[in-house]
Amino acid sequence: MKKFILGVALLVTLAISFTGCRGEEIRVFNWGNYMDESIFAEFRAQTGIRVRYSNFGSNEEMHTRVTGGGGAFDLIFPSDYMIERMIREELLLPINFDNIPNIRYIDERFFYLPFDPENRYSVPYKWGTLGILYNAVMVREIAGDIVVDSWDILWDERFAGNIFMYDSMRDSFTPPLKRLGYSLNTTDIDELTAARDMLIQQRPLVRAFLGDLVKDSMIGNEAALALVFSGCARFSMGHNSDLNYVVPREGSNIWFDSMVIPRGARNQAGAEAFINFLSSPEIALRNTLYTGFTTTNWATLEMLPDEIRNDPAFWPSDEVIGISEAFIHLGEFTAVWDRAWVEVLATR
Amino acid sequence: MKRIFVYPYILWMSVFIVAPLLIVLWFSVTATAPDGTVFTFYHFTRFFAPAFEGQPFFQRIYIAVMTRSIRLAVVSTIVCFVLGYPLAYALAKFYSHRSFLLFLFMVPLWMNFLLRTYAWLTILEQNGVLNAVLSFLGLPTVDLLFTDTAVVIGMVYNFLPFMVLPIYTVLRDMDNSIIEAAQDLGANRVQVFLRVVFPMSMSGVISGLTMVFMPAVTTFVISNLLGGGQFILIGNLIERQFIHVGDWHFGSAMAIILIVIILFMMGLIKLIDRQPKEPDGATVERGTLY
């Protein structure tokens, strides 16, 4: 017994001493495929700080990990409504902007947005829209000279089995709510059930509710229409020239992903150094070209070739921005939305 | 002195099995109220309730999902048994190439479960491998991906080894002289199989059924990938509550309900294994995996 206890004690001591001598590091928690990971080596060469990188698949998953004790992080990349929720739940630390001189390269239109009205907790990283990615050749084969500019096409019975929806509650509810002329942030049970019924009515036409997989499936001509984020659309369009992206005229969702530092971060200065690094025009350019997602960096935008800047999947027009609505946190009403969403998924 | 070696396992089991179960149980019967934690069975009634707090929602949607999960798991288990028993039999009887055949059977298991399931996406999709082969042969193409069938295929493919291996082990270790005795006493091959070999392999069959049914009824990855997110199963519901909604209490209640149902199904399976053995009708229970 004594030997056993001694052995355990020895192992614990070893484990502790190994964690103690690794040098400075930051723990970064980001969406999958949302950063060119080769820049970590450069960051380490410049600052000596090692990046420990892990990924999440949705804002809600990230929130569960951060609050459920699944791991502590120094820098996270949530979206607008989740930042609002985390500020309200006092999960974030105010950012010291003195440590981020490159903030001057970030376009001012992304500051003081409603989810962070005092602009204290977040630094904009990427932004974009939600829209329809369509295969122009397949659409023409199925429905002739139809113009893809409305959510109505996702309820067009000619496209039965040719529609991919997105496996995400708030994004999949965007088309029916906008079609009905309601807010994307509705907390009115009648509006929500009307949208739910519209999604249930659409079920026979939907081939699948996909996540990231939709990018590859659209490249492989698996369906004619898909509900996707603008950046995903750009990625797929880069691999299949038949693909096009449109934000329907009824309006859509405009979203922002920003960098935040959670309470409990062990290396705030390191995280701020990394924000500064990511906000430099050259690094932002590399991330933009790698991910296909739209940059918030005006200096980077000027470095991009015209074909990218003029692509509506990359840079939405002011008109599109005007009719788009950002998500806000639904609070307690989230459970009602979830029930409605489960009913959509469980009804056949 | 030998008891020392038991302590690590007791410690392991209490930390990683008993404690988590108790935590799940605790979450399922509590709720966070403004004035602290309160005991409630609300999460259970919510699962079985026809409507959501009097709002215009559909009937008993969670029960419908549970029923579908059990149906798919039962179908997968039966298919695994029908495919797995002959395979196990063949493996046990091929004396000459047994280890090589077993090796071939095990090689795919060296690959990650997710990768193997992803591979089925490529095989089953509209412009996939299966349809390429079918159209090359001049046959009509099939549209299997994102259907119930695809989910069952994924489950059978992933869980078949759990059916084959326990049955194979029992058949391999079966005393050949018993079979010879049955033949000496005039039983033909069918009789030998039905009255001697199969009854004696029941313990393996029970293990196999249990080991396939349990992961099949709780899976959420296979239904997500091959069902295209539209064949939501009870595993998906529980995952949603923990990952996306953040309602751990409701998720735990669903997990507890699922555990009860699994225990019930395992009890049913075990009933098959109870047969009168002694002349006085006393039942003898054979050992299973558990």
mmCIF file of N, CA, C and O in Angstrom, chain B residues 57-114:
data_model
loop_
_atom_site.group_PDB
_atom_site.id
_atom_site.type_symbol
_atom_site.label_atom_id
_atom_site.label_comp_id
_atom_site.label_asym_id
_atom_site.label_seq_id
_atom_site.Cartn_x
_atom_site.Cartn_y
_atom_site.Cartn_z
ATOM 1 N N PHE B 57 -48.039 23.477 -29.249
ATOM 2 C CA PHE B 57 -47.018 22.618 -29.822
ATOM 3 C C PHE B 57 -47.583 21.227 -30.076
ATOM 4 O O PHE B 57 -48.642 20.866 -29.569
ATOM 5 N N PHE B 58 -46.850 20.461 -30.806
ATOM 6 C CA PHE B 58 -47.332 19.146 -31.191
ATOM 7 C C PHE B 58 -47.353 18.182 -30.025
ATOM 8 O O PHE B 58 -46.818 18.452 -28.960
ATOM 9 N N GLN B 59 -47.921 17.028 -30.278
ATOM 10 C CA GLN B 59 -48.107 16.033 -29.238
ATOM 11 C C GLN B 59 -46.851 15.206 -29.007
ATOM 12 O O GLN B 59 -46.244 14.722 -29.934
ATOM 13 N N ARG B 60 -46.490 15.058 -27.766
ATOM 14 C CA ARG B 60 -45.522 14.052 -27.305
ATOM 15 C C ARG B 60 -44.369 13.810 -28.284
ATOM 16 O O ARG B 60 -44.079 12.677 -28.663
ATOM 17 N N ILE B 61 -43.702 14.895 -28.658
ATOM 18 C CA ILE B 61 -42.671 14.788 -29.684
ATOM 19 C C ILE B 61 -41.472 13.989 -29.178
ATOM 20 O O ILE B 61 -40.850 13.236 -29.917
ATOM 21 N N TYR B 62 -41.163 14.112 -27.875
ATOM 22 C CA TYR B 62 -39.977 13.424 -27.357
ATOM 23 C C TYR B 62 -40.183 11.915 -27.348
ATOM 24 O O TYR B 62 -39.264 11.143 -27.584
ATOM 25 N N ILE B 63 -41.433 11.494 -27.073
ATOM 26 C CA ILE B 63 -41.722 10.065 -27.066
ATOM 27 C C ILE B 63 -41.605 9.509 -28.493
ATOM 28 O O ILE B 63 -41.110 8.405 -28.706
ATOM 29 N N ALA B 64 -42.056 10.300 -29.461
ATOM 30 C CA ALA B 64 -41.938 9.866 -30.857
ATOM 31 C C ALA B 64 -40.480 9.629 -31.220
ATOM 32 O O ALA B 64 -40.129 8.644 -31.873
ATOM 33 N N VAL B 65 -39.600 10.536 -30.772
ATOM 34 C CA VAL B 65 -38.174 10.389 -31.057
ATOM 35 C C VAL B 65 -37.623 9.138 -30.376
ATOM 36 O O VAL B 65 -36.866 8.365 -30.971
ATOM 37 N N MET B 66 -38.037 8.926 -29.116
ATOM 38 C CA MET B 66 -37.580 7.750 -28.375
ATOM 39 C C MET B 66 -38.000 6.466 -29.096
ATOM 40 O O MET B 66 -37.195 5.537 -29.259
ATOM 41 N N THR B 67 -39.256 6.427 -29.556
ATOM 42 C CA THR B 67 -39.751 5.241 -30.242
ATOM 43 C C THR B 67 -38.946 4.970 -31.505
ATOM 44 O O THR B 67 -38.574 3.827 -31.793
ATOM 45 N N ARG B 68 -38.646 6.046 -32.240
ATOM 46 C CA ARG B 68 -37.885 5.866 -33.476
ATOM 47 C C ARG B 68 -36.483 5.336 -33.174
ATOM 48 O O ARG B 68 -35.980 4.448 -33.870
ATOM 49 N N SER B 69 -35.862 5.864 -32.114
ATOM 50 C CA SER B 69 -34.516 5.396 -31.748
ATOM 51 C C SER B 69 -34.534 3.913 -31.448
ATOM 52 O O SER B 69 -33.666 3.159 -31.902
ATOM 53 N N ILE B 70 -35.533 3.478 -30.666
ATOM 54 C CA ILE B 70 -35.587 2.067 -30.287
ATOM 55 C C ILE B 70 -35.842 1.214 -31.524
ATOM 56 O O ILE B 70 -35.219 0.161 -31.709
ATOM 57 N N ARG B 71 -36.730 1.678 -32.405
ATOM 58 C CA ARG B 71 -37.038 0.899 -33.607
ATOM 59 C C ARG B 71 -35.776 0.712 -34.464
ATOM 60 O O ARG B 71 -35.431 -0.411 -34.864
ATOM 61 N N LEU B 72 -35.047 1.820 -34.705
ATOM 62 C CA LEU B 72 -33.828 1.717 -35.520
ATOM 63 C C LEU B 72 -32.797 0.827 -34.847
ATOM 64 O O LEU B 72 -32.120 0.030 -35.511
ATOM 65 N N ALA B 73 -32.683 0.927 -33.506
ATOM 66 C CA ALA B 73 -31.690 0.115 -32.795
ATOM 67 C C ALA B 73 -32.063 -1.364 -32.879
ATOM 68 O O ALA B 73 -31.184 -2.219 -33.069
ATOM 69 N N VAL B 74 -33.358 -1.668 -32.755
ATOM 70 C CA VAL B 74 -33.790 -3.065 -32.832
ATOM 71 C C VAL B 74 -33.524 -3.616 -34.235
ATOM 72 O O VAL B 74 -32.983 -4.722 -34.392
ATOM 73 N N VAL B 75 -33.867 -2.835 -35.255
ATOM 74 C CA VAL B 75 -33.615 -3.280 -36.629
ATOM 75 C C VAL B 75 -32.124 -3.548 -36.831
ATOM 76 O O VAL B 75 -31.729 -4.602 -37.347
ATOM 77 N N SER B 76 -31.278 -2.599 -36.375
ATOM 78 C CA SER B 76 -29.835 -2.779 -36.549
ATOM 79 C C SER B 76 -29.348 -4.021 -35.822
ATOM 80 O O SER B 76 -28.507 -4.764 -36.336
ATOM 81 N N THR B 77 -29.871 -4.245 -34.603
ATOM 82 C CA THR B 77 -29.433 -5.398 -33.826
ATOM 83 C C THR B 77 -29.812 -6.696 -34.533
ATOM 84 O O THR B 77 -29.009 -7.631 -34.612
ATOM 85 N N ILE B 78 -31.030 -6.736 -35.075
ATOM 86 C CA ILE B 78 -31.462 -7.956 -35.770
ATOM 87 C C ILE B 78 -30.599 -8.204 -37.008
ATOM 88 O O ILE B 78 -30.140 -9.325 -37.253
ATOM 89 N N VAL B 79 -30.361 -7.123 -37.781
ATOM 90 C CA VAL B 79 -29.528 -7.287 -38.974
ATOM 91 C C VAL B 79 -28.131 -7.759 -38.587
ATOM 92 O O VAL B 79 -27.562 -8.661 -39.215
ATOM 93 N N CYS B 80 -27.587 -7.176 -37.517
ATOM 94 C CA CYS B 80 -26.265 -7.599 -37.044
ATOM 95 C C CYS B 80 -26.270 -9.075 -36.681
ATOM 96 O O CYS B 80 -25.317 -9.801 -36.969
ATOM 97 N N PHE B 81 -27.341 -9.526 -36.040
ATOM 98 C CA PHE B 81 -27.406 -10.928 -35.629
ATOM 99 C C PHE B 81 -27.471 -11.843 -36.851
ATOM 100 O O PHE B 81 -26.733 -12.826 -36.960
ATOM 101 N N VAL B 82 -28.350 -11.477 -37.797
ATOM 102 C CA VAL B 82 -28.533 -12.315 -38.989
ATOM 103 C C VAL B 82 -27.237 -12.404 -39.795
ATOM 104 O O VAL B 82 -26.863 -13.459 -40.305
ATOM 105 N N LEU B 83 -26.514 -11.263 -39.886
ATOM 106 C CA LEU B 83 -25.250 -11.273 -40.615
ATOM 107 C C LEU B 83 -24.132 -11.870 -39.772
ATOM 108 O O LEU B 83 -23.242 -12.549 -40.283
ATOM 109 N N GLY B 84 -24.192 -11.603 -38.467
ATOM 110 C CA GLY B 84 -23.057 -11.903 -37.609
ATOM 111 C C GLY B 84 -22.942 -13.359 -37.214
ATOM 112 O O GLY B 84 -21.828 -13.883 -37.119
ATOM 113 N N TYR B 85 -24.077 -14.030 -36.988
ATOM 114 C CA TYR B 85 -23.998 -15.410 -36.513
ATOM 115 C C TYR B 85 -23.315 -16.330 -37.526
ATOM 116 O O TYR B 85 -22.358 -17.030 -37.182
ATOM 117 N N PRO B 86 -23.772 -16.320 -38.790
ATOM 118 C CA PRO B 86 -23.088 -17.177 -39.770
ATOM 119 C C PRO B 86 -21.602 -16.838 -39.897
ATOM 120 O O PRO B 86 -20.765 -17.731 -40.037
ATOM 121 N N LEU B 87 -21.302 -15.531 -39.808
ATOM 122 C CA LEU B 87 -19.908 -15.118 -39.922
ATOM 123 C C LEU B 87 -19.087 -15.682 -38.761
ATOM 124 O O LEU B 87 -18.001 -16.250 -38.966
ATOM 125 N N ALA B 88 -19.632 -15.557 -37.551
ATOM 126 C CA ALA B 88 -18.936 -16.083 -36.378
ATOM 127 C C ALA B 88 -18.766 -17.594 -36.504
ATOM 128 O O ALA B 88 -17.717 -18.152 -36.178
ATOM 129 N N TYR B 89 -19.802 -18.254 -37.013
ATOM 130 C CA TYR B 89 -19.783 -19.708 -37.182
ATOM 131 C C TYR B 89 -18.670 -20.102 -38.151
ATOM 132 O O TYR B 89 -17.861 -20.991 -37.889
ATOM 133 N N ALA B 90 -18.649 -19.367 -39.276
ATOM 134 C CA ALA B 90 -17.629 -19.658 -40.284
ATOM 135 C C ALA B 90 -16.233 -19.432 -39.723
ATOM 136 O O ALA B 90 -15.333 -20.259 -39.911
ATOM 137 N N LEU B 91 -16.069 -18.322 -39.019
ATOM 138 C CA LEU B 91 -14.755 -18.022 -38.430
ATOM 139 C C LEU B 91 -14.331 -19.131 -37.470
ATOM 140 O O LEU B 91 -13.174 -19.558 -37.458
ATOM 141 N N ALA B 92 -15.297 -19.628 -36.673
ATOM 142 C CA ALA B 92 -14.952 -20.631 -35.668
ATOM 143 C C ALA B 92 -14.630 -21.974 -36.313
ATOM 144 O O ALA B 92 -13.856 -22.761 -35.771
ATOM 145 N N LYS B 93 -15.220 -22.247 -37.495
ATOM 146 C CA LYS B 93 -15.053 -23.562 -38.097
ATOM 147 C C LYS B 93 -13.893 -23.638 -39.093
ATOM 148 O O LYS B 93 -13.447 -24.713 -39.443
ATOM 149 N N PHE B 94 -13.460 -22.467 -39.585
ATOM 150 C CA PHE B 94 -12.329 -22.476 -40.518
ATOM 151 C C PHE B 94 -11.034 -22.648 -39.746
ATOM 152 O O PHE B 94 -10.390 -21.686 -39.380
ATOM 153 N N TYR B 95 -10.654 -23.870 -39.491
ATOM 154 C CA TYR B 95 -9.476 -24.074 -38.664
ATOM 155 C C TYR B 95 -8.222 -23.566 -39.337
ATOM 156 O O TYR B 95 -7.353 -22.981 -38.731
ATOM 157 N N SER B 96 -8.149 -23.783 -40.665
ATOM 158 C CA SER B 96 -6.878 -23.544 -41.338
ATOM 159 C C SER B 96 -6.520 -22.062 -41.418
ATOM 160 O O SER B 96 -5.395 -21.677 -41.150
ATOM 161 N N HIS B 97 -7.496 -21.210 -41.799
ATOM 162 C CA HIS B 97 -7.161 -19.803 -42.014
ATOM 163 C C HIS B 97 -7.770 -18.907 -40.954
ATOM 164 O O HIS B 97 -7.927 -17.712 -41.164
ATOM 165 N N ARG B 98 -8.110 -19.507 -39.808
ATOM 166 C CA ARG B 98 -8.884 -18.749 -38.833
ATOM 167 C C ARG B 98 -8.244 -17.419 -38.448
ATOM 168 O O ARG B 98 -8.856 -16.367 -38.532
ATOM 169 N N SER B 99 -6.967 -17.470 -38.089
ATOM 170 C CA SER B 99 -6.367 -16.237 -37.567
ATOM 171 C C SER B 99 -6.253 -15.183 -38.664
ATOM 172 O O SER B 99 -6.415 -13.992 -38.408
ATOM 173 N N PHE B 100 -6.031 -15.636 -39.896
ATOM 174 C CA PHE B 100 -5.947 -14.668 -40.991
ATOM 175 C C PHE B 100 -7.307 -14.025 -41.255
ATOM 176 O O PHE B 100 -7.416 -12.811 -41.425
ATOM 177 N N LEU B 101 -8.375 -14.843 -41.260
ATOM 178 C CA LEU B 101 -9.720 -14.306 -41.473
ATOM 179 C C LEU B 101 -10.089 -13.332 -40.357
ATOM 180 O O LEU B 101 -10.651 -12.257 -40.605
ATOM 181 N N LEU B 102 -9.757 -13.726 -39.134
ATOM 182 C CA LEU B 102 -10.053 -12.861 -37.999
ATOM 183 C C LEU B 102 -9.298 -11.544 -38.130
ATOM 184 O O LEU B 102 -9.824 -10.464 -37.861
ATOM 185 N N PHE B 103 -8.061 -11.659 -38.605
ATOM 186 C CA PHE B 103 -7.232 -10.479 -38.810
ATOM 187 C C PHE B 103 -7.892 -9.545 -39.832
ATOM 188 O O PHE B 103 -8.022 -8.342 -39.612
ATOM 189 N N LEU B 104 -8.356 -10.123 -40.966
ATOM 190 C CA LEU B 104 -9.024 -9.316 -41.987
ATOM 191 C C LEU B 104 -10.241 -8.608 -41.407
ATOM 192 O O LEU B 104 -10.533 -7.460 -41.717
ATOM 193 N N PHE B 105 -10.945 -9.337 -40.538
ATOM 194 C CA PHE B 105 -12.151 -8.788 -39.952
ATOM 195 C C PHE B 105 -11.826 -7.632 -39.008
ATOM 196 O O PHE B 105 -12.601 -6.690 -38.890
ATOM 197 N N MET B 106 -10.667 -7.700 -38.369
ATOM 198 C CA MET B 106 -10.326 -6.689 -37.368
ATOM 199 C C MET B 106 -9.621 -5.470 -37.960
ATOM 200 O O MET B 106 -9.630 -4.410 -37.348
ATOM 201 N N VAL B 107 -9.026 -5.622 -39.137
ATOM 202 C CA VAL B 107 -8.230 -4.526 -39.687
ATOM 203 C C VAL B 107 -9.000 -3.202 -39.750
ATOM 204 O O VAL B 107 -8.476 -2.169 -39.343
ATOM 205 N N PRO B 108 -10.267 -3.191 -40.239
ATOM 206 C CA PRO B 108 -10.967 -1.899 -40.306
ATOM 207 C C PRO B 108 -11.106 -1.225 -38.949
ATOM 208 O O PRO B 108 -11.210 -0.004 -38.871
ATOM 209 N N LEU B 109 -11.096 -2.023 -37.881
ATOM 210 C CA LEU B 109 -11.254 -1.440 -36.552
ATOM 211 C C LEU B 109 -10.055 -0.608 -36.137
ATOM 212 O O LEU B 109 -10.125 0.140 -35.168
ATOM 213 N N TRP B 110 -8.945 -0.754 -36.856
ATOM 214 C CA TRP B 110 -7.776 0.047 -36.519
ATOM 215 C C TRP B 110 -7.994 1.508 -36.890
ATOM 216 O O TRP B 110 -7.291 2.363 -36.430
ATOM 217 N N MET B 111 -8.968 1.713 -37.790
ATOM 218 C CA MET B 111 -9.225 3.075 -38.209
ATOM 219 C C MET B 111 -10.242 3.705 -37.276
ATOM 220 O O MET B 111 -11.065 3.034 -36.679
ATOM 221 N N ASN B 112 -10.198 5.031 -37.212
ATOM 222 C CA ASN B 112 -11.103 5.751 -36.330
ATOM 223 C C ASN B 112 -12.555 5.570 -36.770
ATOM 224 O O ASN B 112 -12.881 5.584 -37.951
ATOM 225 N N PHE B 113 -13.413 5.430 -35.776
ATOM 226 C CA PHE B 113 -14.846 5.252 -35.980
ATOM 227 C C PHE B 113 -15.461 6.350 -36.858
ATOM 228 O O PHE B 113 -16.229 6.086 -37.780
ATOM 229 N N LEU B 114 -15.063 7.616 -36.605
ATOM 230 C CA LEU B 114 -15.618 8.728 -37.380
ATOM 231 C C LEU B 114 -15.210 8.634 -38.843
ATOM 232 O O LEU B 114 -16.022 8.843 -39.750
#
